[in-house]
PDB file of C-alpha atoms and ligand atoms in Angstrom:
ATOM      1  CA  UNK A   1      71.248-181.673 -20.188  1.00  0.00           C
ATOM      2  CA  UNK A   2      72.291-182.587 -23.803  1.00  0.00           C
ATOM      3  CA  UNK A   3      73.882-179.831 -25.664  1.00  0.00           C
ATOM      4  CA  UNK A   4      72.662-181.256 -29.196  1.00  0.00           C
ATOM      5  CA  UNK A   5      69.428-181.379 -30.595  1.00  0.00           C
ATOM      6  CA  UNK A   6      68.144-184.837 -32.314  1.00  0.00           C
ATOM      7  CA  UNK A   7      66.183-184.143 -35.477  1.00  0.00           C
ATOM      8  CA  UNK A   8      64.008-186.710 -36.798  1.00  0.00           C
ATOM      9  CA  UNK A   9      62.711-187.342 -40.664  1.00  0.00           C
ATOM     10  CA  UNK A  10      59.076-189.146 -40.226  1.00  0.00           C
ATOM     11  CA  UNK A  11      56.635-190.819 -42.839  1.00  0.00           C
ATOM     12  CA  UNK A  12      55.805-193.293 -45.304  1.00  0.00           C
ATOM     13  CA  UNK A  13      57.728-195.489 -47.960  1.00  0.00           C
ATOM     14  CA  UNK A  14      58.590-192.953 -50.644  1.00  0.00           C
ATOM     15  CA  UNK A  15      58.069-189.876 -48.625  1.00  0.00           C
ATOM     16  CA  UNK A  16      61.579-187.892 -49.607  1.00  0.00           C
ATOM     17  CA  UNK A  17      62.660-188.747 -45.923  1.00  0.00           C
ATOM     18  CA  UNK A  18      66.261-190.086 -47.197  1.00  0.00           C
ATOM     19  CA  UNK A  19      66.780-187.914 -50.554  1.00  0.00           C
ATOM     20  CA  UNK A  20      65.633-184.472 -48.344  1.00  0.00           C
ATOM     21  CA  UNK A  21      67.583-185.187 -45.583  1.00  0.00           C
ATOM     22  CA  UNK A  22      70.904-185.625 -47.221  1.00  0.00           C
ATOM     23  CA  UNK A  23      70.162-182.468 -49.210  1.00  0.00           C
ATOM     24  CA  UNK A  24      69.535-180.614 -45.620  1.00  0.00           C
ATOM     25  CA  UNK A  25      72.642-181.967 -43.438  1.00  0.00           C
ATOM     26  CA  UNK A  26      74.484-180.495 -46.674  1.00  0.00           C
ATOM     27  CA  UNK A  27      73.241-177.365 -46.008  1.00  0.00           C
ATOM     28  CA  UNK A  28      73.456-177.671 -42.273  1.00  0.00           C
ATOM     29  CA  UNK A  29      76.988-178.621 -42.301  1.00  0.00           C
ATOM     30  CA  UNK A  30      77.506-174.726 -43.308  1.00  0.00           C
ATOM     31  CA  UNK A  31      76.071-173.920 -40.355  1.00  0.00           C
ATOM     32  CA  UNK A  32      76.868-175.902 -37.833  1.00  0.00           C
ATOM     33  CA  UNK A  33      79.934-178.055 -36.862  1.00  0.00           C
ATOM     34  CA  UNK A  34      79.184-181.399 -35.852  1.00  0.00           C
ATOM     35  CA  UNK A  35      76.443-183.010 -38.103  1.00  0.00           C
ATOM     36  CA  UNK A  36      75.555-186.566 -37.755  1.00  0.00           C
ATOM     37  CA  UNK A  37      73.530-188.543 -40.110  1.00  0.00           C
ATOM     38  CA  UNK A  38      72.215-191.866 -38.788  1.00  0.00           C
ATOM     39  CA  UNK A  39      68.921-194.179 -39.358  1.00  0.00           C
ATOM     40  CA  UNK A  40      66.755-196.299 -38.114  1.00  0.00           C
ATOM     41  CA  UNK A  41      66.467-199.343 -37.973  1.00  0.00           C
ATOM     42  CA  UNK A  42      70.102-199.307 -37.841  1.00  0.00           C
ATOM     43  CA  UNK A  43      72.693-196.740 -37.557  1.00  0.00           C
ATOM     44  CA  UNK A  44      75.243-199.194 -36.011  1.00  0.00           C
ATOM     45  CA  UNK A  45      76.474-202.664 -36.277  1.00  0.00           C
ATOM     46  CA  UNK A  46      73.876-204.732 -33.973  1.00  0.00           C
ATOM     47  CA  UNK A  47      71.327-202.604 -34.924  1.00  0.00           C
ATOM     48  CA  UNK A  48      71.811-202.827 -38.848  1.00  0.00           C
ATOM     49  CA  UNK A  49      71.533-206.444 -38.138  1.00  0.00           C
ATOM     50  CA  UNK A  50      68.616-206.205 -36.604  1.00  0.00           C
ATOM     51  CA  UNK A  51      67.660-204.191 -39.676  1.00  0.00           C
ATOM     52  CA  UNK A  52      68.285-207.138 -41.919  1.00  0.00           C
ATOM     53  CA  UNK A  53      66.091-209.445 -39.729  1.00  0.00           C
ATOM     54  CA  UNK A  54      63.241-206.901 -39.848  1.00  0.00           C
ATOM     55  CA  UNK A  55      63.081-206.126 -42.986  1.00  0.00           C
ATOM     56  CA  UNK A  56      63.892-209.334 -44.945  1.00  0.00           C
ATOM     57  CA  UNK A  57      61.133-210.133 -47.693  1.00  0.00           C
ATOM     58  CA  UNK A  58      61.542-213.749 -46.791  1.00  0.00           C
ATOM     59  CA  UNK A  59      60.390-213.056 -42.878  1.00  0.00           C
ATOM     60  CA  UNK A  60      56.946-213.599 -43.769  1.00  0.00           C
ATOM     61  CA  UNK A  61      56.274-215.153 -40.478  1.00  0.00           C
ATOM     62  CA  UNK A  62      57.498-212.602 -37.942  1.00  0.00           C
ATOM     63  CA  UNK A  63      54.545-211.180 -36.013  1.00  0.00           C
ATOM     64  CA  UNK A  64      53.754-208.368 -34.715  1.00  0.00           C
ATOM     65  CA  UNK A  65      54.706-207.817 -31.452  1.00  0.00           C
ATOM     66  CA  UNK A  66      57.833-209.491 -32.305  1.00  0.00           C
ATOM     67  CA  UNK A  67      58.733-206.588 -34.960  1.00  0.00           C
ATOM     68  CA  UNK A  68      58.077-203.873 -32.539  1.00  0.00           C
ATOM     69  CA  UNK A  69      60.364-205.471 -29.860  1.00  0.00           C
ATOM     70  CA  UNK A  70      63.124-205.773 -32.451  1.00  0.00           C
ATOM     71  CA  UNK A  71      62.634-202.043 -33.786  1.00  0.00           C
ATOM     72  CA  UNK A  72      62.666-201.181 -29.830  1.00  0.00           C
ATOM     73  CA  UNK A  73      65.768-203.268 -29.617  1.00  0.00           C
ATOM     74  CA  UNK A  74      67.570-202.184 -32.577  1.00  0.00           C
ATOM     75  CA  UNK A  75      66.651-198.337 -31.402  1.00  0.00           C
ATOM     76  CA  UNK A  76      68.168-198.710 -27.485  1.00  0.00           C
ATOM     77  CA  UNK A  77      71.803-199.664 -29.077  1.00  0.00           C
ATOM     78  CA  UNK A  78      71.427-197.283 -31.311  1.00  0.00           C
ATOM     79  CA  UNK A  79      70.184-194.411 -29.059  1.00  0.00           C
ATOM     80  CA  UNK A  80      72.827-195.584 -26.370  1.00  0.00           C
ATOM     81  CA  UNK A  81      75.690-196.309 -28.486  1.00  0.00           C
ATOM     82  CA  UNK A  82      75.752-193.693 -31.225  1.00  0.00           C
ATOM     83  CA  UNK A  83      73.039-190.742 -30.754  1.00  0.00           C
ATOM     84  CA  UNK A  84      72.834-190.131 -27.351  1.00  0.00           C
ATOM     85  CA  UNK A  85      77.446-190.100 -26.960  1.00  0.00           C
ATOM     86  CA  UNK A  86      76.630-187.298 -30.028  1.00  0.00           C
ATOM     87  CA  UNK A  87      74.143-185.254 -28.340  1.00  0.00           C
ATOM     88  CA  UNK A  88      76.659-184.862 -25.372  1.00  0.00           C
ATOM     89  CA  UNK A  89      79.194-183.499 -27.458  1.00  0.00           C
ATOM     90  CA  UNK A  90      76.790-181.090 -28.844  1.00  0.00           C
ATOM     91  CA  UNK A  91      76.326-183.001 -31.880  1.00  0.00           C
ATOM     92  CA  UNK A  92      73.264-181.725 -34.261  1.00  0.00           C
ATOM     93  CA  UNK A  93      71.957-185.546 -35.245  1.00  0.00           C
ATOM     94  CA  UNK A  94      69.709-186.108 -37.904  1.00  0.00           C
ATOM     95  CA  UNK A  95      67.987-189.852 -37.703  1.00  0.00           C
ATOM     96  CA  UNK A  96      66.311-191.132 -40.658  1.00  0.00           C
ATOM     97  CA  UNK A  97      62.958-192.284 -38.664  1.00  0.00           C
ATOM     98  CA  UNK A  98      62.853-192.870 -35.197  1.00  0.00           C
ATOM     99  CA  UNK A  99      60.556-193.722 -32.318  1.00  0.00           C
ATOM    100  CA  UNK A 100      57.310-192.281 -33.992  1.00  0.00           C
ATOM    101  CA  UNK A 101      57.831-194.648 -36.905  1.00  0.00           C
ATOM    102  CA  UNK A 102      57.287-197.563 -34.045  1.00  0.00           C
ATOM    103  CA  UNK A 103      54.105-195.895 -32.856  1.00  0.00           C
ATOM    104  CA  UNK A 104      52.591-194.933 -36.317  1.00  0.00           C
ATOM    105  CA  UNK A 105      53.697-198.750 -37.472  1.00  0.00           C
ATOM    106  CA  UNK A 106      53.166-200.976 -35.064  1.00  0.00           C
ATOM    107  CA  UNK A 107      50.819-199.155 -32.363  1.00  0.00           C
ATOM    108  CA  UNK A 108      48.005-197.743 -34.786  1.00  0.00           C
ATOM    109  CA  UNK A 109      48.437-199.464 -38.162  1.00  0.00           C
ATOM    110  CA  UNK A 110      49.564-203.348 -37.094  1.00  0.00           C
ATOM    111  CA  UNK A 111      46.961-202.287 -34.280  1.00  0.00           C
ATOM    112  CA  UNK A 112      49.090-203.080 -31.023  1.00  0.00           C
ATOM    113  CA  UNK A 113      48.067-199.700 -29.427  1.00  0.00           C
ATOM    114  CA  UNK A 114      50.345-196.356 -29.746  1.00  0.00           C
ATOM    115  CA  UNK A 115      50.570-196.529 -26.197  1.00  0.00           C
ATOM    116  CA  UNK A 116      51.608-200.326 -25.560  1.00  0.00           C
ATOM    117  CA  UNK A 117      54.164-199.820 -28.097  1.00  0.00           C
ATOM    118  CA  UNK A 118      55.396-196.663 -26.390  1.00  0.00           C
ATOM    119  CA  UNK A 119      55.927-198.861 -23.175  1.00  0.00           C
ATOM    120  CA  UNK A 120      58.153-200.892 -25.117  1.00  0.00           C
ATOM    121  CA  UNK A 121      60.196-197.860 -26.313  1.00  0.00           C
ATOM    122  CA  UNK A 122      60.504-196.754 -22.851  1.00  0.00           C
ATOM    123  CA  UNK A 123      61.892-199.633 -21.215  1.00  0.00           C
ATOM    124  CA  UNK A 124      63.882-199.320 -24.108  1.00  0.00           C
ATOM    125  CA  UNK A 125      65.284-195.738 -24.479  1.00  0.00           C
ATOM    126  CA  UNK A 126      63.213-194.172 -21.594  1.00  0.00           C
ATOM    127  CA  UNK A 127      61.533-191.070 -22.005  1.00  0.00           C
ATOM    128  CA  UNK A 128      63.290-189.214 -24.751  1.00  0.00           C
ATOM    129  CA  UNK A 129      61.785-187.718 -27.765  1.00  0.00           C
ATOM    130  CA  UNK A 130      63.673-186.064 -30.518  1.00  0.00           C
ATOM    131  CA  UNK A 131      63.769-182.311 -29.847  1.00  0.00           C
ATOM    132  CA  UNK A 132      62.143-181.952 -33.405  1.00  0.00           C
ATOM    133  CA  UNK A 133      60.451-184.406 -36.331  1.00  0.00           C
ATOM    134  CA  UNK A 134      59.587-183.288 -39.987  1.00  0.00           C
ATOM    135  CA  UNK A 135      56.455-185.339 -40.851  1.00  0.00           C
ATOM    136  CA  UNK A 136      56.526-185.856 -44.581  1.00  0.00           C
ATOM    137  CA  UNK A 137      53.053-186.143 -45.330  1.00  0.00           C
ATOM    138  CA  UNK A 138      51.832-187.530 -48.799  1.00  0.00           C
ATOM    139  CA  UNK A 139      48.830-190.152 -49.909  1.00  0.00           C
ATOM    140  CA  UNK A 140      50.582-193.269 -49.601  1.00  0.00           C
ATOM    141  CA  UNK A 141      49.733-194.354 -53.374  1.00  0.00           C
ATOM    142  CA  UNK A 142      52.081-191.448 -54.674  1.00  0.00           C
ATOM    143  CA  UNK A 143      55.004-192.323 -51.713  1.00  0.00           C
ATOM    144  CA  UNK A 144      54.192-196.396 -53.316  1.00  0.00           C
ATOM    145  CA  UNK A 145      54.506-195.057 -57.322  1.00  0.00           C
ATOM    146  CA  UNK A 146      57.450-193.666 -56.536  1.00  0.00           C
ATOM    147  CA  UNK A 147      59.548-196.372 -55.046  1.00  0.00           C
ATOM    148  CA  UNK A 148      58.249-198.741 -57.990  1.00  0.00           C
ATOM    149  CA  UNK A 149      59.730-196.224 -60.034  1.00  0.00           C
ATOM    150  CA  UNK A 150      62.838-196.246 -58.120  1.00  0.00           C
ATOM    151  CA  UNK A 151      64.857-199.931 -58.827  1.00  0.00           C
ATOM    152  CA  UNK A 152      67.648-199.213 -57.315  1.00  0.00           C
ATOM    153  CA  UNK A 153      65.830-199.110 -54.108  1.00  0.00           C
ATOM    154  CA  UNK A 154      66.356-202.232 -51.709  1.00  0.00           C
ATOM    155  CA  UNK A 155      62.805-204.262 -51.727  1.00  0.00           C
ATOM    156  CA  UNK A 156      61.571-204.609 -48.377  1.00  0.00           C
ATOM    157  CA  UNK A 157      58.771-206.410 -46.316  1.00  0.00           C
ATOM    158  CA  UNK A 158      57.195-203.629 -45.035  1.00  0.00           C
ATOM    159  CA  UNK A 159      56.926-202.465 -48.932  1.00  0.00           C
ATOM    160  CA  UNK A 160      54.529-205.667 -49.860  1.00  0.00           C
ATOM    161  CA  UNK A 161      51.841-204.274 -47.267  1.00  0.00           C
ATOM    162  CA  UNK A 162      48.630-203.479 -48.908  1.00  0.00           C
ATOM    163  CA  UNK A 163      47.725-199.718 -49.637  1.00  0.00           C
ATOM    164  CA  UNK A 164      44.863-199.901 -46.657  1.00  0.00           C
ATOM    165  CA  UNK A 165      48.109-200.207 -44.673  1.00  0.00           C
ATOM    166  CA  UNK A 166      49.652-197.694 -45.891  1.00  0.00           C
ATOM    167  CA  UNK A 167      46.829-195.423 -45.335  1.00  0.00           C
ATOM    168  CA  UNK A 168      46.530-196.207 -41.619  1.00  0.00           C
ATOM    169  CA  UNK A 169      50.641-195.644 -40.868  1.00  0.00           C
ATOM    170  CA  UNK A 170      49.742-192.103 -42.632  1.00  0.00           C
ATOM    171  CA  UNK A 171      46.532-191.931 -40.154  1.00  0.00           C
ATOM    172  CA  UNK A 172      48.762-192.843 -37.311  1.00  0.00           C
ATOM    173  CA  UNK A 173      51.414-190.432 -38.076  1.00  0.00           C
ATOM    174  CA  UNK A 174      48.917-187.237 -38.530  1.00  0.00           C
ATOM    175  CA  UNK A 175      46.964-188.434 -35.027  1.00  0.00           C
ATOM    176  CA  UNK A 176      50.557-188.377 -33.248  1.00  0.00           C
ATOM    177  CA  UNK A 177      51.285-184.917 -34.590  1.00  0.00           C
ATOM    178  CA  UNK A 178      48.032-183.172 -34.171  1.00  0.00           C
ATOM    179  CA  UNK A 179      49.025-184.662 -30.229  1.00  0.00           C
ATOM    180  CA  UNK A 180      52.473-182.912 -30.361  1.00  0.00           C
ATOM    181  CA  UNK A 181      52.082-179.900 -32.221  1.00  0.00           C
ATOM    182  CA  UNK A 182      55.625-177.985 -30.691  1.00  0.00           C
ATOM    183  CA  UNK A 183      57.616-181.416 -31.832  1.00  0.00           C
ATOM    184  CA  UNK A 184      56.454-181.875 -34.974  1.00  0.00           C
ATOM    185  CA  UNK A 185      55.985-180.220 -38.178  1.00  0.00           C
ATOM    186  CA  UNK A 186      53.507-181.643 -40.996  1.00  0.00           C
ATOM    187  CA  UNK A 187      55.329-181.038 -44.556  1.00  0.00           C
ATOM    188  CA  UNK A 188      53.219-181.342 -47.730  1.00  0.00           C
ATOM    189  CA  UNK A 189      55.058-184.198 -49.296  1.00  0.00           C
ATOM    190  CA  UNK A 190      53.372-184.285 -52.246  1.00  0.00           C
ATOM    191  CA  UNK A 191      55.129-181.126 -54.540  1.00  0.00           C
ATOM    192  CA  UNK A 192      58.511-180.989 -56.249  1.00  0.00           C
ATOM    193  CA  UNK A 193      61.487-182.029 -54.560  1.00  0.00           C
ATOM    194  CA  UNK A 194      63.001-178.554 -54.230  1.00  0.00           C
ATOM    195  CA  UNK A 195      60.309-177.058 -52.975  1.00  0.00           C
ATOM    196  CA  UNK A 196      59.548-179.571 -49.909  1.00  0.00           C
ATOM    197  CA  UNK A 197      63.293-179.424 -49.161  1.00  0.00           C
ATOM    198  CA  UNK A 198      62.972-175.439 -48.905  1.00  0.00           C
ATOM    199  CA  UNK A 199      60.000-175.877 -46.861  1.00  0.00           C
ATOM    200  CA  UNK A 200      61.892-178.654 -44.230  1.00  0.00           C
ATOM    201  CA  UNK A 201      64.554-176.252 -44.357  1.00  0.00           C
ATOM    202  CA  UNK A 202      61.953-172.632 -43.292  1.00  0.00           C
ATOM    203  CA  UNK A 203      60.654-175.627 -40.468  1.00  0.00           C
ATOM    204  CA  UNK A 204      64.036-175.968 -39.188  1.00  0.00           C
ATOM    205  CA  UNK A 205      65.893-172.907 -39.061  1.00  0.00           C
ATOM    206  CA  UNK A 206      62.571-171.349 -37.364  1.00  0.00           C
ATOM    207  CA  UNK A 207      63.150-174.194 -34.374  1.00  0.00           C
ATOM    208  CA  UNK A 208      66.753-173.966 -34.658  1.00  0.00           C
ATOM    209  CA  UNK A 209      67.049-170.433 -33.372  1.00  0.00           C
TER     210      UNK A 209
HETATM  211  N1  ATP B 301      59.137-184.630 -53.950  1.00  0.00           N
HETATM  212  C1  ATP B 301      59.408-185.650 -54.762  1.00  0.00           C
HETATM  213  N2  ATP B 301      58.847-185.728 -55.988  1.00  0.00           N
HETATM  214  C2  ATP B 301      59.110-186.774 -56.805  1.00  0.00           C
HETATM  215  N3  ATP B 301      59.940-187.798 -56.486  1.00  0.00           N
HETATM  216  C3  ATP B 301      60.525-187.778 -55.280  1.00  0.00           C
HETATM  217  C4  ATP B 301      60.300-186.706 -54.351  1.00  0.00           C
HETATM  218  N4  ATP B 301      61.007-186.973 -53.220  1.00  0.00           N
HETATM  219  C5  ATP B 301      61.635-188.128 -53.431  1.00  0.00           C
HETATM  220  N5  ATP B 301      61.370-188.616 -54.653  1.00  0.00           N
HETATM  221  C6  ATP B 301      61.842-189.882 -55.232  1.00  0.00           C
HETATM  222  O1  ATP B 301      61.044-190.895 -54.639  1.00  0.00           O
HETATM  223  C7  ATP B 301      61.839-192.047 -54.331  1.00  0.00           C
HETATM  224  C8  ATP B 301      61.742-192.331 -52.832  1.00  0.00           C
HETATM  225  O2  ATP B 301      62.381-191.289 -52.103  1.00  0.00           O
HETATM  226  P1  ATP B 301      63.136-191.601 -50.733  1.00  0.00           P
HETATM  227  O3  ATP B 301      63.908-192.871 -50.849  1.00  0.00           O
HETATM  228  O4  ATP B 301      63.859-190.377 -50.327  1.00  0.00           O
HETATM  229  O5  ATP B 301      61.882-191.846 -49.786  1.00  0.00           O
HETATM  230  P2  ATP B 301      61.875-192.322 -48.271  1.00  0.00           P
HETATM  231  O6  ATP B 301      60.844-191.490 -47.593  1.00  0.00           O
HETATM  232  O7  ATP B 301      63.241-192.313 -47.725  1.00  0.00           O
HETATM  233  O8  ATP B 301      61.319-193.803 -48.402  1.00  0.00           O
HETATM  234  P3  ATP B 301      61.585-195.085 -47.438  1.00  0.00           P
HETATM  235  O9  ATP B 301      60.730-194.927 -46.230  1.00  0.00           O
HETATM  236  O10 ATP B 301      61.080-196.207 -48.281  1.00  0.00           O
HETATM  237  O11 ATP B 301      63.051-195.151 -47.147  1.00  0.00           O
HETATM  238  C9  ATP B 301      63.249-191.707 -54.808  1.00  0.00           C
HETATM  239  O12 ATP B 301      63.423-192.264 -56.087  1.00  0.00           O
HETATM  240  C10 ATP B 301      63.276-190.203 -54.861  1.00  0.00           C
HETATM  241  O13 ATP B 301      64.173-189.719 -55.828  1.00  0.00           O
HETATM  242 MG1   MG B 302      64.422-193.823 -46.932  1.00  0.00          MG
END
């Protein structure tokens, strides 16, 4: 039994995952303790390299089931080496996407099958699931305006994907969650920053008690 609980931030490019989350583990670390804030892909040194191969623009070639093995990849060293260590010391960890990113990605919108790709994750991490994910939900042409608004923003190939996409990773993402209702909570995405960060926040502290 792990004594800490592995919270996941799910959804499309331009969501809020990254900007809400740090605003939350702020406001968690008055609560509890141990906080760790990781991501995926990434999180650790092999893994971040990993990252690099995935995502760079130039990588125009990889396909598809090569992507998902590398995300699977990337995820075991991270789970092993850094979240799953934290969540025997009790550690609350907060992952910047995780394994239903994989499934929404690469099983329903790439079209390799939720399930094959959740064979892959389970030879590569086994059966665990996050004890809770916040699904930021949103059209994917608002999550899109907003990181072309954004320069500072690293440019990546997953961006370049058309908006038809898009809208399947957000059709993938709700069909996972209407399939796992007690794991995760849909979060209207689409209002003002303060308000969807008080509404992750009401999602949290109700499963946190
Ligand atoms: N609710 C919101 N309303 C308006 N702008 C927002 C909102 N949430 C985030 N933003 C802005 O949108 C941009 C993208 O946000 P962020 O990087 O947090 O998204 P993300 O879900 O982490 O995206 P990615 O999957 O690409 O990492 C940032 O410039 C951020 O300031
Ligand atoms: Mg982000």
């Amino acid at each position: 039994m792990l004594d800490g609980k592995l919270i996941t931030f799910e959804g499309p490019e331009g969501a809020g995952k990254t900007t809400v989350l740090a605003i939350i583990a702020q406001r968690l670390k008055e609560k509890y303790k141990a906080i760790l804030v990781t991501r995926e892909p990434g999180g650790i040194t092999i893994s971040e390299k990993i990252r690099d191969i995935i995502l760079n623009p130039d990588h125009i070639e990889m396909n598809e089931h090569t992507e998902a093995l590398l995300y699977a990849a990337a995820r075991s060293q991270h789970y092993f080496e850094k979240i799953e260590p934290s969540l025997k010391e009790g550690t609350l960890v907060l992952c910047d996407r995780f394994i239903d990113s994989s499934l929404a990605y690469q099983g329903y919108a790439r079209g390799l099958g939720i399930d094959n790709v959740r064979k892959i994750n389970s030879f590569a991490i086994g059966d665990k699931l996050p004890d809770i994910t916040i699904l930021f939900d949103l059209p994917p042409e608002i999550g899109l305006s907003r990181i072309t608004a954004n320069q500072e923003r690293e440019n990546n190939r997953l961006d370049q994907e058309h908006l038809a996409f898009h809208q399947k990773v957000r059709e993938g993402y709700l069909q996972l969650a209407s399939k796992d209702k007690e794991r995760i909570v849909i979060i209207d995405a689409n209002q003002e920053i303060t308000k969807v960060v008080e509404d992750v926040w009401q999602a949290l502290l109700k499963k946190l008690i």
